[in-house]
Coordinates of C-alpha atoms in Angstrom, one line a residue:
M180 CA 0.0 -0.1 -0.1
T181 CA 1.4 3.5 -1.0
R182 CA 1.8 6.2 1.3
H183 CA -1.2 8.1 -0.1
G184 CA -3.3 5.0 0.3
K185 CA -2.5 4.6 4.0
N186 CA -3.4 8.3 4.6
C187 CA -6.6 8.1 2.5
T188 CA -9.8 8.6 4.9
A189 CA -12.5 8.7 2.1
G190 CA -12.3 5.0 1.4
A191 CA -15.5 2.8 2.1
V192 CA -13.5 0.0 3.8
Y193 CA -12.1 0.4 7.1
T194 CA -8.4 -0.8 6.3
Y195 CA -6.4 -2.7 8.5
H196 CA -3.9 -0.2 8.7
E197 CA -6.4 2.5 9.9
K198 CA -7.5 0.0 12.6
K199 CA -4.2 -0.4 13.6
K200 CA -3.4 3.2 13.7
D201 CA -6.4 3.9 15.6
T202 CA -5.9 1.4 18.3
A203 CA -2.4 2.8 18.8
A204 CA -4.2 6.2 19.3
S205 CA -7.0 5.1 21.5
G206 CA -5.2 3.5 24.2
Y207 CA -7.2 0.1 23.8
G208 CA -6.4 -3.0 22.7
T209 CA -3.1 -5.4 23.2
Q210 CA -0.4 -4.1 21.6
S211 CA 2.7 -6.0 20.1
V212 CA 5.9 -4.7 19.2
R213 CA 9.0 -6.5 17.6
L214 CA 12.1 -6.2 19.4
G215 CA 15.4 -5.0 18.0
K216 CA 19.0 -6.3 18.5
D217 CA 19.1 -3.2 21.0
A218 CA 16.6 -4.6 23.2
I219 CA 18.1 -8.2 23.6
K220 CA 20.9 -8.8 26.3
D221 CA 24.5 -10.1 25.2
F222 CA 25.5 -13.5 26.3
D223 CA 28.0 -12.2 28.5
C224 CA 25.8 -9.8 30.6
C225 CA 24.3 -10.5 33.8
C226 CA 20.8 -11.2 34.0
L227 CA 19.9 -8.7 36.8
S228 CA 22.2 -5.7 36.1
L229 CA 21.9 -6.2 32.2
Q230 CA 25.6 -5.0 32.3
P231 CA 28.8 -7.1 31.2
C232 CA 29.7 -9.2 33.9
R233 CA 33.2 -8.7 36.1
D234 CA 33.0 -11.7 38.1
P235 CA 30.5 -13.8 36.2
V236 CA 28.8 -17.0 38.1
V237 CA 26.4 -19.3 36.3
T238 CA 23.2 -21.5 37.8
K239 CA 22.7 -25.1 37.0
D240 CA 20.1 -23.9 34.3
G241 CA 22.7 -21.8 32.4
Y242 CA 21.7 -18.1 33.5
L243 CA 24.7 -15.8 34.0
Y244 CA 24.8 -13.5 37.0
E245 CA 27.3 -11.0 38.2
K246 CA 28.4 -12.5 41.6
E247 CA 27.8 -9.6 43.9
A248 CA 24.3 -9.2 42.3
I249 CA 23.2 -12.4 42.6
L250 CA 24.4 -12.5 46.3
Q251 CA 22.6 -9.3 47.1
Y252 CA 19.6 -10.8 45.6
I253 CA 20.0 -14.1 47.9
L254 CA 20.6 -12.0 51.1
H255 CA 17.5 -9.8 50.2
Q256 CA 15.2 -12.7 49.4
K257 CA 16.5 -14.3 52.8
T258 CA 15.7 -11.2 54.8
E259 CA 12.1 -10.7 53.2
I260 CA 11.5 -14.6 54.1
A261 CA 12.4 -13.9 57.6
K262 CA 10.2 -11.0 57.9
K263 CA 7.3 -13.2 56.4
M264 CA 8.1 -16.0 58.8
K265 CA 7.9 -13.6 61.8
A266 CA 4.5 -12.2 60.6
Y267 CA 3.1 -15.7 59.9
E268 CA 4.3 -16.7 63.7
K269 CA 2.8 -13.5 65.1
Q270 CA -0.6 -14.3 63.6
K271 CA -0.5 -18.0 64.5
Q272 CA 0.1 -16.9 68.0
A273 CA -2.9 -14.5 67.7
L274 CA -5.1 -17.0 66.4
K275 CA -4.1 -19.6 69.1
S276 CA -4.9 -17.2 71.8
E277 CA -8.2 -16.2 70.3
G278 CA -9.1 -20.0 69.8
Q279 CA -8.2 -20.6 73.8
L280 CA -10.4 -17.5 74.7
E281 CA -13.2 -18.9 72.5
S282 CA -13.0 -22.4 74.1
K283 CA -13.1 -20.9 77.5
S284 CA -16.1 -18.8 76.6
E285 CA -17.9 -22.0 75.2
E286 CA -17.4 -23.8 78.5
R287 CA -18.5 -20.7 80.6
E288 CA -21.8 -20.7 78.2
R289 CA -22.4 -24.5 78.7
A290 CA -22.3 -24.2 82.5
E291 CA -24.5 -21.3 82.4
K292 CA -26.9 -23.2 80.4
F293 CA -26.6 -26.2 82.7
K294 CA -27.0 -23.9 85.8
Q295 CA -30.3 -22.3 84.5
R296 CA -31.8 -25.7 83.4
E297 CA -31.2 -26.9 86.8
N298 CA -33.0 -24.1 88.6
N299 CA -36.0 -24.2 86.1
I300 CA -36.6 -27.7 87.5
V301 CA -39.1 -27.2 90.3
S302 CA -40.8 -30.3 91.9
K303 CA -44.2 -29.2 93.3
P304 CA -46.7 -31.7 94.9
I305 CA -50.0 -32.2 93.2
N306 CA -53.0 -31.1 95.1
P307 CA -55.9 -33.5 94.1
F308 CA -58.6 -31.0 96.0
T309 CA -57.9 -28.0 93.6
S310 CA -60.9 -26.5 92.1
E311 CA -61.5 -26.4 88.5
K312 CA -61.6 -22.1 88.7
S313 CA -58.2 -22.4 89.4
K314 CA -57.4 -24.6 86.5
D315 CA -59.3 -22.3 84.2
E316 CA -57.7 -19.2 85.6
G317 CA -54.3 -20.9 84.8
S318 CA -55.1 -21.7 81.5
Q319 CA -56.3 -18.1 80.8
K320 CA -53.1 -16.8 82.2
G321 CA -51.1 -19.3 80.0
S322 CA -53.0 -18.1 76.9
S323 CA -52.4 -14.4 77.6
S324 CA -48.5 -15.1 78.0
S325 CA -48.6 -16.8 74.9
T326 CA -50.1 -14.1 72.9
S327 CA -48.0 -11.5 74.6
S328 CA -44.7 -13.7 73.5
D329 CA -46.3 -14.0 69.9
T330 CA -46.7 -10.2 69.6
G331 CA -43.0 -9.5 71.1
A332 CA -41.8 -12.2 68.2
S333 CA -43.6 -10.6 65.6
S334 CA -42.4 -7.0 66.9
S335 CA -38.8 -8.4 66.9
S336 CA -39.1 -10.0 63.4
S337 CA -40.6 -6.9 61.9
A338 CA -37.6 -4.8 63.2
L339 CA -35.1 -5.6 60.3
P340 CA -31.4 -4.6 60.8
S341 CA -30.4 -1.3 58.7
F342 CA -27.4 -2.5 56.8
W343 CA -26.5 1.1 55.9
I344 CA -25.6 2.3 59.7
P345 CA -21.9 1.7 60.3
S346 CA -22.4 0.0 63.6
L347 CA -24.6 -2.8 61.8
T348 CA -22.4 -3.4 58.6
P349 CA -19.9 -6.4 58.6
E350 CA -16.7 -5.7 59.7
A351 CA -13.7 -6.6 57.3
K352 CA -11.7 -9.4 58.5
P353 CA -7.9 -9.2 57.9
T354 CA -6.4 -11.6 55.4
L355 CA -4.6 -14.6 56.7
L356 CA -1.2 -15.0 56.0
K357 CA 0.0 -18.2 54.2
K358 CA 3.2 -19.9 55.6
P359 CA 6.0 -18.7 53.4
S360 CA 8.4 -20.9 51.6
K361 CA 11.9 -21.1 53.0
T362 CA 13.8 -21.6 49.8
V363 CA 15.3 -18.7 47.6
L364 CA 14.1 -19.1 43.9
C365 CA 16.3 -18.0 40.9
P366 CA 14.9 -14.9 39.5
M367 CA 15.1 -16.2 35.8
S368 CA 14.2 -20.1 36.0
G369 CA 11.9 -20.0 39.3
C370 CA 14.1 -23.1 40.4
P371 CA 15.6 -23.4 43.9
L372 CA 18.9 -21.2 44.3
K373 CA 21.7 -21.7 46.8
M374 CA 25.1 -20.0 47.1
S375 CA 26.7 -23.4 46.6
D376 CA 25.1 -23.9 43.1
L377 CA 26.8 -20.9 41.8
I378 CA 29.8 -21.8 39.5
S379 CA 32.5 -19.3 38.6
V380 CA 32.9 -18.8 34.8
R381 CA 36.1 -17.7 33.2
F382 CA 35.9 -16.0 29.7
T383 CA 38.7 -16.2 27.4
P384 CA 39.5 -12.6 25.9
L385 CA 40.0 -12.1 22.3
D386 CA 43.1 -10.2 22.9
S387 CA 44.8 -10.6 26.2
S388 CA 46.7 -7.5 26.0
L389 CA 43.7 -5.3 26.1
D390 CA 42.2 -4.0 29.3
R391 CA 38.6 -4.5 30.6
V392 CA 37.5 -1.2 29.3
A393 CA 39.0 -1.2 26.0
L394 CA 37.8 -4.8 25.8
L395 CA 34.1 -3.9 26.5
T396 CA 34.2 -1.3 23.8
R397 CA 34.6 -4.1 21.3
Q398 CA 31.8 -6.0 19.7
D399 CA 33.8 -9.5 19.6
R400 CA 35.4 -9.8 23.2
Y401 CA 35.5 -13.4 23.9
V402 CA 36.6 -16.7 22.2
C403 CA 36.1 -20.5 22.8
A404 CA 38.8 -21.6 25.1
V405 CA 39.6 -24.7 22.8
T406 CA 38.7 -23.6 19.0
K407 CA 39.2 -20.0 19.5
D408 CA 36.2 -19.2 18.0
T409 CA 34.5 -15.7 18.4
L410 CA 31.6 -16.1 20.9
G411 CA 28.4 -14.0 20.5
N412 CA 24.6 -14.3 20.6
S413 CA 24.4 -16.2 17.5
V414 CA 26.9 -19.0 18.8
P415 CA 25.5 -21.6 21.3
C416 CA 28.1 -22.0 23.9
A417 CA 28.4 -24.1 27.1
V418 CA 30.2 -23.9 30.6
L419 CA 32.4 -26.7 31.5
K420 CA 31.8 -27.0 35.5
P421 CA 35.3 -28.3 36.7
S422 CA 37.4 -25.3 35.0
G423 CA 34.5 -22.5 34.3
V424 CA 35.8 -22.2 30.8
V425 CA 33.3 -21.1 28.1
V426 CA 33.5 -23.3 25.0
T427 CA 31.0 -23.6 21.7
M428 CA 28.3 -26.3 21.7
E429 CA 30.3 -27.4 18.5
C430 CA 33.4 -28.1 20.2
V431 CA 31.3 -29.9 22.8
E432 CA 29.5 -31.9 20.4
K433 CA 32.7 -32.9 18.2
L434 CA 35.7 -33.0 20.8
I435 CA 34.7 -33.0 24.2
Q436 CA 31.8 -35.6 24.4
K437 CA 34.0 -38.2 22.7
D438 CA 36.4 -38.6 26.0
M439 CA 34.3 -36.6 28.3
I440 CA 37.5 -35.0 29.7
D441 CA 37.8 -31.3 30.7
P442 CA 40.3 -29.8 28.1
V443 CA 41.8 -27.2 30.7
T444 CA 42.1 -29.3 33.8
G445 CA 42.0 -32.9 32.7
D446 CA 39.0 -34.0 34.8
K447 CA 36.7 -36.4 33.9
L448 CA 33.3 -35.1 32.8
K449 CA 29.6 -36.0 33.6
E450 CA 26.8 -34.7 31.4
K451 CA 25.7 -32.5 34.3
D452 CA 29.0 -30.7 34.1
I453 CA 28.4 -29.4 30.7
I454 CA 25.9 -26.5 31.4
P455 CA 24.3 -25.0 28.0
L456 CA 24.9 -21.0 28.4
Q457 CA 21.5 -19.1 28.2
R458 CA 22.2 -16.6 25.7
G459 CA 19.9 -13.7 24.1
G460 CA 18.6 -13.3 20.5
T461 CA 20.4 -11.8 17.5
G462 CA 17.3 -9.9 16.4
F463 CA 16.4 -12.4 13.6
A464 CA 13.6 -14.7 13.7
G465 CA 15.6 -17.7 13.0
S466 CA 17.6 -17.4 16.5
G467 CA 14.7 -19.2 18.0
V468 CA 14.1 -16.3 20.7
D469 CA 10.7 -14.9 21.2
L470 CA 11.3 -11.4 19.5
K471 CA 7.6 -10.0 20.3
A472 CA 6.8 -7.8 23.5
K473 CA 3.1 -7.6 24.2
E474 CA 1.4 -4.8 26.2
A475 CA -2.0 -5.7 27.5
R476 CA -4.4 -2.8 27.7
P477 CA -8.1 -2.6 28.0
V478 CA -10.4 -3.7 25.3
M479 CA -13.6 -2.2 24.5
Q480 CA -16.3 -4.8 23.3
A481 CA -19.6 -4.2 21.9

């Protein structure tokens, strides 16, 4: 569609471009935007600070973190868990005391009811020589008392509670806290995370003569420790747990998996010692990374 065709407003058909333009301007409807290369994290950047790592560590799931950032996160989560546990214990003690008070009040009510029932039981001797007039008077008194009780019940039933009066409205009860979990979770994978699970990572710089500042200004910063291939978001790579070096997955498949020996330290490797590094996308659809960002907004339905 040409430029003039997009800006044409005299058409009889409400085009897709006009609908998309109106949706963006109105503030309603879910918007989706394709992410470019600038919006994607580099493979050697921390998942928390999004900056190149000085002292990188990796989890068992392959997520890279700055050591200082992830330790601060773990300590912060532990303090939050301790606060939640303290509030939960306080609530537990309050509920326990309330339950004890309720049980004591119920026992008192039962005892009072029992006393009233016992006091109401009166044994009177039956006089066989009473006249029928006294019986009639007693029946009249009983009927009058029953009518008075009926009128009282009807009056009480007619007096309905006024729900708009603040004193008669239901009180809002505080929400009960659930018992918090004591395990710290990884911010990316959501799996349990411990300090002992963090593995130090050693990147092999492309030029060892360059300092860190000069190295960060270059686009190609690190290479594979074995094949010296340049590492990047488009190159799948893995971390070897015993030595912490970063190698390409091609090197792992063609060289390392044959003998299962660490090429740097010479230690025997297991399958769990080879950790695939989670990397960002390249900006192209073929990288296998979801490159769309969605923003959910209110939807107007007719």
